[in-house]
mmCIF file of C-alpha atoms in Angstrom:
data_model
loop_
_atom_site.group_PDB
_atom_site.id
_atom_site.type_symbol
_atom_site.label_atom_id
_atom_site.label_comp_id
_atom_site.label_asym_id
_atom_site.label_seq_id
_atom_site.Cartn_x
_atom_site.Cartn_y
_atom_site.Cartn_z
ATOM 1 C CA MET C 7 -11.294 -8.525 -27.095
ATOM 2 C CA ALA C 8 -8.937 -6.818 -24.482
ATOM 3 C CA LYS C 9 -5.756 -8.854 -24.255
ATOM 4 C CA LEU C 10 -4.147 -9.336 -20.608
ATOM 5 C CA ILE C 11 -0.077 -8.699 -21.567
ATOM 6 C CA GLY C 12 1.343 -9.414 -18.141
ATOM 7 C CA GLY C 13 1.188 -9.242 -14.526
ATOM 8 C CA LEU C 14 3.384 -6.991 -12.832
ATOM 9 C CA GLY C 15 4.306 -6.461 -8.900
ATOM 10 C CA SER C 16 5.740 -3.683 -7.027
ATOM 11 C CA SER C 17 5.966 -2.304 -3.613
ATOM 12 C CA HIS C 18 4.548 0.994 -3.103
ATOM 13 C CA VAL C 19 6.366 2.645 -0.182
ATOM 14 C CA PRO C 20 5.747 6.046 -0.190
ATOM 15 C CA SER C 21 9.692 6.876 0.631
ATOM 16 C CA ILE C 22 10.307 5.787 -3.049
ATOM 17 C CA GLY C 23 8.102 8.399 -4.070
ATOM 18 C CA ALA C 24 9.741 10.886 -1.756
ATOM 19 C CA ALA C 25 13.255 9.436 -2.915
ATOM 20 C CA MET C 26 12.302 10.369 -6.580
ATOM 21 C CA ASP C 27 10.602 13.629 -5.545
ATOM 22 C CA LYS C 28 13.980 14.736 -3.921
ATOM 23 C CA GLY C 29 16.492 13.435 -6.426
ATOM 24 C CA LEU C 30 17.451 10.980 -4.007
ATOM 25 C CA THR C 31 17.815 7.943 -6.255
ATOM 26 C CA GLN C 32 21.274 7.861 -6.757
ATOM 27 C CA THR C 33 22.451 7.869 -3.046
ATOM 28 C CA GLU C 34 23.913 4.968 -0.991
ATOM 29 C CA ASP C 35 20.386 4.255 0.597
ATOM 30 C CA TRP C 36 18.359 4.102 -2.539
ATOM 31 C CA LYS C 37 20.878 3.390 -5.396
ATOM 32 C CA PRO C 38 20.347 -0.066 -5.147
ATOM 33 C CA PHE C 39 16.814 -0.326 -5.182
ATOM 34 C CA PHE C 40 16.428 2.194 -8.426
ATOM 35 C CA ASP C 41 19.242 0.126 -10.064
ATOM 36 C CA GLY C 42 17.057 -2.779 -10.363
ATOM 37 C CA ILE C 43 13.985 -1.133 -11.570
ATOM 38 C CA GLY C 44 15.441 -0.429 -15.278
ATOM 39 C CA PRO C 45 14.502 -3.876 -16.570
ATOM 40 C CA GLY C 46 10.823 -3.366 -15.269
ATOM 41 C CA ARG C 47 10.676 -0.095 -17.211
ATOM 42 C CA ASP C 48 12.042 -1.452 -20.474
ATOM 43 C CA TRP C 49 9.726 -4.526 -20.226
ATOM 44 C CA VAL C 50 6.685 -2.129 -20.032
ATOM 45 C CA ALA C 51 8.059 0.361 -22.902
ATOM 46 C CA ALA C 52 8.473 -2.752 -25.215
ATOM 47 C CA ASN C 53 5.262 -4.341 -24.713
ATOM 48 C CA ARG C 54 3.295 -0.999 -24.684
ATOM 49 C CA PRO C 55 0.137 -1.721 -22.704
ATOM 50 C CA ASP C 56 -2.964 0.798 -22.720
ATOM 51 C CA VAL C 57 -4.409 0.169 -19.769
ATOM 52 C CA ALA C 58 -2.963 -0.715 -16.165
ATOM 53 C CA VAL C 59 -5.388 -2.439 -13.674
ATOM 54 C CA VAL C 60 -3.716 -1.311 -10.496
ATOM 55 C CA VAL C 61 -4.505 -3.445 -7.165
ATOM 56 C CA PHE C 62 -3.585 -1.759 -4.006
ATOM 57 C CA ASN C 63 -4.796 -0.507 -0.534
ATOM 58 C CA ASP C 64 -5.475 3.279 0.640
ATOM 59 C CA HIS C 65 -3.348 4.225 3.698
ATOM 60 C CA GLY C 66 -6.369 6.223 5.597
ATOM 61 C CA ASN C 67 -6.544 8.740 2.849
ATOM 62 C CA SER C 68 -9.447 8.095 0.604
ATOM 63 C CA PHE C 69 -11.245 5.977 2.997
ATOM 64 C CA PHE C 70 -11.543 6.570 6.623
ATOM 65 C CA LEU C 71 -12.648 3.791 9.266
ATOM 66 C CA ASP C 72 -16.292 5.303 8.839
ATOM 67 C CA LYS C 73 -17.023 3.284 5.471
ATOM 68 C CA VAL C 74 -14.557 0.573 4.713
ATOM 69 C CA PRO C 75 -15.102 -1.301 1.350
ATOM 70 C CA THR C 76 -13.477 -4.862 1.450
ATOM 71 C CA PHE C 77 -13.001 -4.484 -2.271
ATOM 72 C CA ALA C 78 -13.715 -1.463 -4.520
ATOM 73 C CA ILE C 79 -13.329 -0.723 -7.748
ATOM 74 C CA GLY C 80 -12.866 2.406 -9.911
ATOM 75 C CA CYS C 81 -15.303 3.466 -12.801
ATOM 76 C CA ALA C 82 -14.431 7.299 -12.767
ATOM 77 C CA GLU C 83 -12.647 9.059 -15.865
ATOM 78 C CA ARG C 84 -10.132 10.737 -13.912
ATOM 79 C CA TYR C 85 -8.313 10.092 -10.607
ATOM 80 C CA ASP C 86 -6.275 13.115 -8.976
ATOM 81 C CA PRO C 87 -3.626 12.529 -6.358
ATOM 82 C CA ILE C 88 -4.814 13.110 -2.954
ATOM 83 C CA ASP C 89 -3.472 15.420 -0.181
ATOM 84 C CA GLU C 90 -1.942 12.878 2.438
ATOM 85 C CA GLY C 91 -0.991 15.466 4.580
ATOM 86 C CA TRP C 92 1.756 16.954 3.016
ATOM 87 C CA GLY C 93 -0.235 18.755 0.433
ATOM 88 C CA PRO C 94 -0.698 16.732 -3.084
ATOM 89 C CA ARG C 95 2.300 15.510 -4.841
ATOM 90 C CA ALA C 96 3.419 17.038 -8.141
ATOM 91 C CA ILE C 97 2.473 14.070 -10.389
ATOM 92 C CA PRO C 98 -0.289 14.278 -13.283
ATOM 93 C CA SER C 99 -3.894 12.862 -12.797
ATOM 94 C CA PHE C 100 -4.498 9.379 -13.757
ATOM 95 C CA GLU C 101 -6.867 9.069 -16.821
ATOM 96 C CA GLY C 102 -9.208 6.418 -15.743
ATOM 97 C CA HIS C 103 -10.829 3.805 -18.028
ATOM 98 C CA ALA C 104 -14.418 4.088 -16.622
ATOM 99 C CA GLU C 105 -16.006 1.591 -19.479
ATOM 100 C CA LEU C 106 -13.613 -1.094 -18.434
ATOM 101 C CA GLY C 107 -14.003 -0.316 -14.819
ATOM 102 C CA TRP C 108 -17.717 -0.824 -15.370
ATOM 103 C CA HIS C 109 -17.087 -4.050 -17.230
ATOM 104 C CA ILE C 110 -15.384 -5.339 -14.504
ATOM 105 C CA ILE C 111 -17.661 -4.638 -11.973
ATOM 106 C CA ASP C 112 -20.485 -6.306 -13.707
ATOM 107 C CA ARG C 113 -18.451 -9.765 -14.378
ATOM 108 C CA MET C 114 -17.133 -9.327 -10.569
ATOM 109 C CA VAL C 115 -21.032 -9.147 -9.347
ATOM 110 C CA GLU C 116 -21.838 -12.146 -11.826
ATOM 111 C CA ASN C 117 -19.237 -14.027 -10.559
ATOM 112 C CA ARG C 118 -20.462 -13.583 -6.892
ATOM 113 C CA PHE C 119 -17.804 -10.747 -5.971
ATOM 114 C CA ASP C 120 -19.613 -7.681 -4.862
ATOM 115 C CA PRO C 121 -17.295 -4.738 -4.959
ATOM 116 C CA MET C 122 -17.917 -0.935 -4.051
ATOM 117 C CA ILE C 123 -18.555 0.844 -6.994
ATOM 118 C CA VAL C 124 -16.519 4.058 -6.978
ATOM 119 C CA GLN C 125 -16.909 6.752 -9.593
ATOM 120 C CA GLU C 126 -15.200 9.612 -7.729
ATOM 121 C CA ILE C 127 -12.271 9.397 -5.564
ATOM 122 C CA GLU C 128 -8.553 10.614 -5.070
ATOM 123 C CA VAL C 129 -5.842 8.108 -5.014
ATOM 124 C CA ASP C 130 -2.693 7.893 -2.601
ATOM 125 C CA HIS C 131 1.030 6.673 -3.114
ATOM 126 C CA GLY C 132 -0.733 3.168 -3.319
ATOM 127 C CA ILE C 133 -1.094 3.490 -6.854
ATOM 128 C CA GLN C 134 1.342 6.267 -7.478
ATOM 129 C CA VAL C 135 4.518 4.689 -6.362
ATOM 130 C CA PRO C 136 3.999 1.615 -8.865
ATOM 131 C CA MET C 137 2.792 3.893 -11.724
ATOM 132 C CA GLU C 138 6.041 5.832 -11.185
ATOM 133 C CA LEU C 139 8.132 3.030 -11.113
ATOM 134 C CA PHE C 140 7.016 1.170 -14.089
ATOM 135 C CA PHE C 141 6.233 4.192 -16.456
ATOM 136 C CA GLY C 142 8.488 7.058 -14.775
ATOM 137 C CA LYS C 143 6.815 10.162 -13.789
ATOM 138 C CA PRO C 144 5.317 11.859 -16.812
ATOM 139 C CA ASP C 145 5.213 15.597 -16.976
ATOM 140 C CA LYS C 146 1.721 15.872 -18.607
ATOM 141 C CA ALA C 147 -0.210 12.461 -19.151
ATOM 142 C CA TRP C 148 0.472 8.870 -18.300
ATOM 143 C CA PRO C 149 1.179 6.716 -21.133
ATOM 144 C CA VAL C 150 -1.859 4.638 -19.905
ATOM 145 C CA ARG C 151 -5.367 4.537 -18.268
ATOM 146 C CA VAL C 152 -5.960 2.690 -15.075
ATOM 147 C CA VAL C 153 -8.798 0.661 -13.348
ATOM 148 C CA PRO C 154 -7.829 1.065 -9.643
ATOM 149 C CA VAL C 155 -9.136 -2.067 -7.446
ATOM 150 C CA PHE C 156 -8.696 -0.963 -3.808
ATOM 151 C CA VAL C 157 -8.268 -4.063 -1.346
ATOM 152 C CA ASN C 158 -9.010 -3.438 2.364
ATOM 153 C CA VAL C 159 -6.041 -4.507 4.302
ATOM 154 C CA ILE C 160 -5.987 -2.364 7.336
ATOM 155 C CA GLN C 161 -9.246 -2.601 9.094
ATOM 156 C CA TYR C 162 -10.001 -6.473 10.363
ATOM 157 C CA PRO C 163 -11.202 -8.367 9.170
ATOM 158 C CA ILE C 164 -9.389 -8.101 6.092
ATOM 159 C CA PRO C 165 -10.073 -10.476 3.115
ATOM 160 C CA LEU C 166 -8.522 -14.036 2.878
ATOM 161 C CA PRO C 167 -5.303 -14.611 0.724
ATOM 162 C CA SER C 168 -7.201 -17.112 -1.042
ATOM 163 C CA ARG C 169 -10.082 -14.617 -1.977
ATOM 164 C CA CYS C 170 -7.624 -12.250 -3.222
ATOM 165 C CA TYR C 171 -6.432 -15.033 -5.653
ATOM 166 C CA GLU C 172 -10.030 -16.014 -6.512
ATOM 167 C CA LEU C 173 -10.775 -12.158 -7.692
ATOM 168 C CA GLY C 174 -7.805 -12.283 -9.873
ATOM 169 C CA GLN C 175 -9.164 -15.188 -11.707
ATOM 170 C CA VAL C 176 -12.392 -13.413 -12.111
ATOM 171 C CA LEU C 177 -10.763 -10.101 -13.054
ATOM 172 C CA ARG C 178 -8.722 -12.033 -16.111
ATOM 173 C CA ARG C 179 -12.052 -13.252 -17.426
ATOM 174 C CA ALA C 180 -13.597 -9.687 -17.002
ATOM 175 C CA ILE C 181 -10.608 -8.340 -18.839
ATOM 176 C CA GLU C 182 -10.667 -10.697 -21.600
ATOM 177 C CA SER C 183 -14.333 -10.381 -22.167
ATOM 178 C CA PHE C 184 -14.067 -6.754 -22.850
ATOM 179 C CA PRO C 185 -15.379 -5.605 -26.412
ATOM 180 C CA GLY C 186 -11.999 -3.690 -27.169
ATOM 181 C CA ASP C 187 -8.344 -3.935 -28.531
ATOM 182 C CA GLU C 188 -6.615 -2.592 -25.246
ATOM 183 C CA ARG C 189 -3.293 -4.235 -24.117
ATOM 184 C CA VAL C 190 -3.760 -4.662 -20.366
ATOM 185 C CA VAL C 191 -1.496 -5.152 -17.401
ATOM 186 C CA VAL C 192 -2.602 -5.959 -14.092
ATOM 187 C CA ILE C 193 -0.279 -4.709 -11.259
ATOM 188 C CA GLY C 194 -0.131 -5.976 -7.772
ATOM 189 C CA THR C 195 1.301 -4.010 -5.235
ATOM 190 C CA GLY C 196 2.617 -3.518 -2.052
ATOM 191 C CA GLY C 197 4.847 -5.281 0.564
ATOM 192 C CA LEU C 198 7.062 -6.638 0.788
ATOM 193 C CA SER C 199 7.735 -7.360 4.452
ATOM 194 C CA HIS C 200 7.465 -4.475 6.855
ATOM 195 C CA GLN C 201 5.991 -3.405 10.100
ATOM 196 C CA LEU C 202 5.349 -0.122 11.225
ATOM 197 C CA GLN C 203 3.406 -0.526 14.281
ATOM 198 C CA GLY C 204 4.200 -1.943 17.712
ATOM 199 C CA ALA C 205 7.336 -3.076 19.562
ATOM 200 C CA ARG C 206 8.132 -5.309 16.465
ATOM 201 C CA ALA C 207 8.063 -2.185 14.475
ATOM 202 C CA GLY C 208 11.304 -2.471 11.857
ATOM 203 C CA PHE C 209 10.727 -6.256 11.211
ATOM 204 C CA THR C 210 11.568 -7.205 7.851
ATOM 205 C CA ASN C 211 12.014 -10.800 6.628
ATOM 206 C CA PRO C 212 14.298 -10.829 3.752
ATOM 207 C CA GLU C 213 14.311 -14.867 3.170
ATOM 208 C CA ALA C 214 10.438 -14.952 3.430
ATOM 209 C CA ASP C 215 10.568 -12.248 0.957
ATOM 210 C CA ARG C 216 12.571 -13.874 -1.476
ATOM 211 C CA GLU C 217 10.709 -16.993 -1.200
ATOM 212 C CA PHE C 218 7.606 -15.203 -1.760
ATOM 213 C CA LEU C 219 8.887 -13.777 -5.139
ATOM 214 C CA ARG C 220 9.863 -17.122 -6.339
ATOM 215 C CA ASP C 221 6.440 -18.795 -5.427
ATOM 216 C CA ILE C 222 4.372 -16.105 -6.534
ATOM 217 C CA ALA C 223 5.394 -17.397 -10.123
ATOM 218 C CA SER C 224 6.238 -20.864 -9.494
ATOM 219 C CA ASN C 225 3.609 -22.025 -6.511
ATOM 220 C CA PRO C 226 1.179 -19.372 -5.776
ATOM 221 C CA GLY C 227 -1.276 -22.038 -4.728
ATOM 222 C CA ARG C 228 1.172 -21.984 -1.444
ATOM 223 C CA LEU C 229 1.021 -18.666 -0.692
ATOM 224 C CA ALA C 230 -3.157 -18.552 -1.592
ATOM 225 C CA ALA C 231 -3.519 -21.148 1.065
ATOM 226 C CA LEU C 232 -1.657 -19.184 3.894
ATOM 227 C CA SER C 233 -3.913 -17.619 6.643
ATOM 228 C CA ARG C 234 -3.841 -13.784 7.229
ATOM 229 C CA GLU C 235 -1.974 -14.396 10.637
ATOM 230 C CA ASP C 236 0.703 -16.327 8.557
ATOM 231 C CA TYR C 237 1.033 -13.264 6.387
ATOM 232 C CA VAL C 238 1.376 -10.984 9.395
ATOM 233 C CA ARG C 239 3.809 -13.266 11.185
ATOM 234 C CA LEU C 240 5.992 -13.839 8.028
ATOM 235 C CA PHE C 241 5.702 -10.461 6.456
ATOM 236 C CA GLY C 242 4.671 -8.061 9.384
ATOM 237 C CA SER C 243 1.631 -6.694 10.233
ATOM 238 C CA GLU C 244 1.826 -4.211 7.152
ATOM 239 C CA GLY C 245 3.672 -6.906 4.975
ATOM 240 C CA ALA C 246 0.238 -8.549 4.847
ATOM 241 C CA GLU C 247 -0.300 -6.035 1.929
ATOM 242 C CA LEU C 248 1.480 -8.652 0.041
ATOM 243 C CA MET C 249 -1.887 -10.708 -0.548
ATOM 244 C CA MET C 250 -2.868 -8.213 -3.041
ATOM 245 C CA TRP C 251 -0.127 -9.720 -5.347
ATOM 246 C CA LEU C 252 -2.306 -12.913 -5.361
ATOM 247 C CA VAL C 253 -5.198 -10.658 -7.043
ATOM 248 C CA MET C 254 -2.369 -10.088 -9.942
ATOM 249 C CA ARG C 255 -1.002 -13.721 -9.902
ATOM 250 C CA GLY C 256 -4.905 -15.235 -9.881
ATOM 251 C CA ALA C 257 -5.485 -12.867 -13.401
ATOM 252 C CA MET C 258 -2.277 -14.897 -14.836
ATOM 253 C CA ASP C 259 -2.010 -18.489 -16.300
ATOM 254 C CA PRO C 260 -0.887 -21.045 -14.071
ATOM 255 C CA ASP C 261 2.054 -21.009 -15.883
ATOM 256 C CA VAL C 262 4.221 -18.008 -16.416
ATOM 257 C CA VAL C 263 7.559 -17.044 -17.260
ATOM 258 C CA VAL C 264 9.350 -14.814 -14.845
ATOM 259 C CA LYS C 265 10.786 -11.693 -17.041
ATOM 260 C CA HIS C 266 12.336 -9.593 -14.277
ATOM 261 C CA SER C 267 12.652 -10.046 -10.493
ATOM 262 C CA HIS C 268 14.385 -7.381 -8.202
ATOM 263 C CA TYR C 269 14.709 -7.265 -4.392
ATOM 264 C CA PHE C 270 16.297 -5.012 -2.005
ATOM 265 C CA VAL C 271 16.007 -4.336 1.681
ATOM 266 C CA PRO C 272 15.349 -2.061 3.394
ATOM 267 C CA ALA C 273 13.643 0.786 1.306
ATOM 268 C CA SER C 274 12.935 2.930 4.273
ATOM 269 C CA MET C 275 11.771 0.038 6.638
ATOM 270 C CA THR C 276 10.277 -2.190 4.060
ATOM 271 C CA GLY C 277 11.642 -5.102 1.595
ATOM 272 C CA ALA C 278 11.068 -3.516 -1.510
ATOM 273 C CA GLY C 279 10.699 -5.834 -4.801
ATOM 274 C CA MET C 280 9.511 -5.727 -8.589
ATOM 275 C CA LEU C 281 8.321 -8.448 -10.626
ATOM 276 C CA VAL C 282 7.164 -9.045 -14.243
ATOM 277 C CA LEU C 283 5.254 -12.005 -15.336
ATOM 278 C CA GLU C 284 4.314 -13.147 -18.819
ATOM 279 C CA ASN C 285 1.846 -16.145 -19.536
ATOM 280 C CA ARG C 286 3.989 -19.018 -21.097
ATOM 281 C CA VAL C 287 2.845 -19.276 -24.719
ATOM 282 C CA ALA C 288 2.274 -22.464 -25.647
ATOM 283 C CA MET K 93 -5.564 -6.343 24.537
ATOM 284 C CA GLU K 94 -4.083 -9.954 23.730
ATOM 285 C CA ASP K 95 -2.149 -10.027 20.364
ATOM 286 C CA ARG K 96 -1.851 -13.433 19.166
ATOM 287 C CA ILE K 97 1.504 -12.218 17.370
ATOM 288 C CA PRO K 98 4.234 -11.072 19.886
ATOM 289 C CA GLU K 99 4.617 -7.264 19.479
ATOM 290 C CA THR K 100 2.146 -6.698 16.921
ATOM 291 C CA PRO K 101 -0.795 -4.827 17.268
ATOM 292 C CA LEU K 102 -3.425 -6.011 14.773
ATOM 293 C CA PHE K 103 -5.730 -3.319 13.755
ATOM 294 C CA ASP K 104 -8.966 -5.354 15.093
ATOM 295 C CA ARG K 105 -12.510 -4.283 16.130
ATOM 296 C CA SER K 106 -11.487 -3.455 19.687
ATOM 297 C CA ARG K 107 -8.404 -1.612 18.694
ATOM 298 C CA GLN K 108 -10.008 0.324 16.120
ATOM 299 C CA LEU K 109 -13.091 1.391 18.440
ATOM 300 C CA ARG K 110 -10.868 2.438 21.045
ATOM 301 C CA GLY K 111 -8.647 4.349 18.562
ATOM 302 C CA TYR K 112 -11.683 5.956 16.583
ATOM 303 C CA ARG K 113 -11.441 9.520 17.711
ATOM 304 C CA LEU K 114 -7.877 9.382 17.934
ATOM 305 C CA ASN K 115 -7.610 8.363 14.305
ATOM 306 C CA LYS K 116 -10.440 10.614 13.158
ATOM 307 C CA MET K 117 -8.770 13.701 14.487
ATOM 308 C CA ALA K 118 -5.242 12.453 12.569
ATOM 309 C CA MET K 119 -7.595 11.838 9.342
ATOM 310 C CA GLY K 120 -8.686 15.500 9.890
ATOM 311 C CA LEU K 121 -5.037 16.687 8.981
ATOM 312 C CA VAL K 122 -5.456 15.870 5.410
ATOM 313 C CA ASP K 123 -7.234 19.341 5.456
ATOM 314 C CA PRO K 124 -4.989 22.262 5.171
ATOM 315 C CA ALA K 125 -7.531 24.308 7.143
ATOM 316 C CA ASN K 126 -7.061 21.663 9.972
ATOM 317 C CA ARG K 127 -3.442 21.478 9.787
ATOM 318 C CA GLU K 128 -3.497 25.313 10.263
ATOM 319 C CA ALA K 129 -5.676 24.748 13.183
ATOM 320 C CA PHE K 130 -3.464 22.243 14.663
ATOM 321 C CA ARG K 131 -0.433 24.304 14.496
ATOM 322 C CA GLN K 132 -2.330 27.656 16.117
ATOM 323 C CA ASP K 133 -3.851 25.703 19.289
ATOM 324 C CA GLU K 134 -3.292 21.946 19.184
ATOM 325 C CA GLU K 135 -5.089 21.349 22.322
ATOM 326 C CA ALA K 136 -8.290 22.988 20.922
ATOM 327 C CA TYR K 137 -7.965 20.833 17.667
ATOM 328 C CA LEU K 138 -7.557 17.753 19.751
ATOM 329 C CA ASP K 139 -10.682 18.797 22.015
ATOM 330 C CA ARG K 140 -13.059 19.341 18.634
ATOM 331 C CA PHE K 141 -12.457 15.439 18.478
ATOM 332 C CA GLY K 142 -13.451 14.637 22.039
ATOM 333 C CA LEU K 143 -10.094 13.406 23.020
ATOM 334 C CA SER K 144 -9.544 12.128 26.540
ATOM 335 C CA ALA K 145 -6.931 13.726 28.670
ATOM 336 C CA GLU K 146 -4.839 10.420 28.132
ATOM 337 C CA GLU K 147 -4.975 10.756 24.360
ATOM 338 C CA LYS K 148 -4.449 14.333 24.436
ATOM 339 C CA ARG K 149 -1.270 13.684 26.422
ATOM 340 C CA ALA K 150 -0.139 11.254 24.235
ATOM 341 C CA VAL K 151 -0.462 12.999 21.018
ATOM 342 C CA MET K 152 1.173 16.417 22.354
ATOM 343 C CA ALA K 153 4.019 14.693 23.754
ATOM 344 C CA ARG K 154 4.461 12.963 20.230
ATOM 345 C CA ASN K 155 4.438 9.564 22.204
ATOM 346 C CA TRP K 156 4.075 7.185 19.411
ATOM 347 C CA GLN K 157 4.168 4.139 21.562
ATOM 348 C CA GLU K 158 1.429 5.319 23.300
ATOM 349 C CA MET K 159 -0.734 6.492 20.636
ATOM 350 C CA VAL K 160 -0.431 3.001 19.140
ATOM 351 C CA ARG K 161 -1.302 1.716 22.665
ATOM 352 C CA LEU K 162 -4.487 3.609 22.644
ATOM 353 C CA GLY K 163 -5.556 2.233 19.221
ATOM 354 C CA GLY K 164 -4.347 4.842 16.971
ATOM 355 C CA ASN K 165 -2.943 3.428 13.438
ATOM 356 C CA VAL K 166 0.132 4.264 12.021
ATOM 357 C CA PHE K 167 -1.421 5.444 8.905
ATOM 358 C CA TYR K 168 -3.691 8.082 10.250
ATOM 359 C CA ILE K 169 -1.320 9.188 13.275
ATOM 360 C CA LEU K 170 1.570 9.490 11.050
ATOM 361 C CA LYS K 171 -0.106 12.645 9.439
ATOM 362 C CA ILE K 172 0.910 14.433 12.674
ATOM 363 C CA SER K 173 4.333 14.149 11.512
ATOM 364 C CA ALA K 174 3.604 16.395 8.840
ATOM 365 C CA ILE K 175 3.288 19.206 11.123
ATOM 366 C CA SER K 176 5.969 18.413 13.296
ATOM 367 C CA PRO K 177 8.503 16.259 11.491
ATOM 368 C CA ALA K 178 9.217 13.090 12.440
ATOM 369 C CA ARG K 179 10.681 10.271 10.070
ATOM 370 C CA MET K 180 8.977 7.005 9.823
ATOM 371 C CA THR K 181 12.144 5.185 11.179
ATOM 372 C CA GLU K 182 11.967 7.523 14.241
ATOM 373 C CA ILE K 183 8.314 6.630 14.889
ATOM 374 C CA GLY K 184 9.324 3.128 14.605
ATOM 375 C CA ALA K 185 12.525 3.471 17.132
ATOM 376 C CA HIS K 186 10.150 5.029 19.392
ATOM 377 C CA GLN K 187 8.028 2.071 19.209
ATOM 378 C CA ALA K 188 10.596 -0.205 19.548
ATOM 379 C CA GLY K 189 11.984 1.355 22.588
ATOM 380 C CA MET K 190 15.608 2.263 21.022
ATOM 381 C CA ASP K 191 17.355 5.060 20.003
ATOM 382 C CA HIS K 192 17.175 5.796 16.306
ATOM 383 C CA ASP K 193 20.785 4.683 15.657
ATOM 384 C CA THR K 194 20.519 1.371 17.560
ATOM 385 C CA PHE K 195 17.157 0.975 15.421
ATOM 386 C CA LEU K 196 18.960 1.548 12.118
ATOM 387 C CA ARG K 197 21.618 -0.825 12.924
ATOM 388 C CA GLU K 198 19.844 -3.864 14.932
ATOM 389 C CA ARG K 199 16.418 -3.758 12.885
ATOM 390 C CA LEU K 200 17.262 -2.209 9.469
ATOM 391 C CA GLY K 201 20.986 -3.493 9.449
ATOM 392 C CA LYS K 202 22.204 -0.010 8.508
ATOM 393 C CA LYS K 203 25.423 1.683 9.204
ATOM 394 C CA PRO K 204 24.405 4.914 11.132
ATOM 395 C CA ALA K 205 26.923 6.993 9.260
ATOM 396 C CA GLY K 206 25.009 6.269 5.984
ATOM 397 C CA SER K 207 21.403 6.838 7.290
ATOM 398 C CA GLN K 208 19.448 9.647 5.971
#
C-alpha cells in the first residue's frame, strides 16, 4: 500500500513566485524568507516522495463565481500552469497521479465527503509556489506526481475548519489504502496572516502565526475548533486560508515530530511560513 | 453592508451578488484577447459586461477602495493591475487610506528606503 511519509505546510504567496522568477531571493526584502526554506528542501530530497497531494485554493483563476466547489479533487494526468492575467509562468506542467486521485475521490464519497471530480483544469500559484519552495523549479519535469485538492476559502459559505480537519483524516485512510508502493506527502498551503481587502488591508498577526505553527503540530484540536470568524479575525480575511493546513494535519498521526519550522513576515503583505512534520515512530 | 469584523469585507452572498458583473469583467482579463480589448477601448470592454456608471467610474479611476465597496474581490480586480501596473502593496495602501510609504511602515513594519 502507499505510504504517507510526511505532512508539509507552506505559504503560497504569488510574490514568492515572482521573487524567484525575477532573481530577487537574495534582496533585503526576501533573503530572510528564502534563507529558511533550505531544511524543507533537504527533507524532501532525503525522503524522496513520489507523490504530493497538495491542498490549496484557487484564486479566481481556474474557477469563477459561476461554479464554486467547496472541495474539488483532481484526477487528471496533467495540470498546466494557468494564465492569471500576466501570461502563464515559465514552469513545467505538473504530472498528475490520476489513479490515486480517483481512489481518493472514491474513498471520500464512501466516507460522506462529496468532492467535485476534476479531470481537466489548469492550476494557479496556489499549487505552483509550494511546489517550487519544496522541490525547486525544475527545468523539465517535477520529481513527483501531484493530486490537487481544491478548497473554497473565498466565496462564503467557506467550509468549517473542523470539516477540513476531518477531510484530512479521510485523506489519510484513502492514501494508505491505495494499492501501490508510492511514498506520499500531503502539503497544506496558504496563509499565514494577511488581508488584501478593506480598510484593514495589510493586517498581519505574527504572534498568532507563531502560535499557529506551534499548535498545528502539538495541539491541532484547538485550531480545528476555532470558527471561520476566528480565522478571519486572527489571521485576516485571506489568512483564513490557513484552515487548509488542517487538511494536512488531519492526515497525520495525533503525535508528530516537527522536523522544520520557519516563519518570516512580511512576504509582500503576508506572514510566510514553512513546516515539515513526520509521524512519531513508536 | 454590515461586516462583523471591522474594516474587513467578507465575500458573502450579498457582496458577491453586488459585485458579480464587476468581478466577471475582471476575470475576463485572464484571456489575452480581452486584455487587448481592455487596452484598446476600456469603456467598450466594461460595457460588454453591463457595468453601471458607478462601477465603470471606479474601474477607470483605478479606485480600488471603491471597487471593493461595490463588491469587487481583490483576487479578480487585481487582474486589472496586469494591464495598468499597480503593486499589491499600493492597492492595500489605497484601501487603508494611506500613502504607500506610510502603509509599508505602519502596516508592514518596513523601512521605506528598503522597500521595492
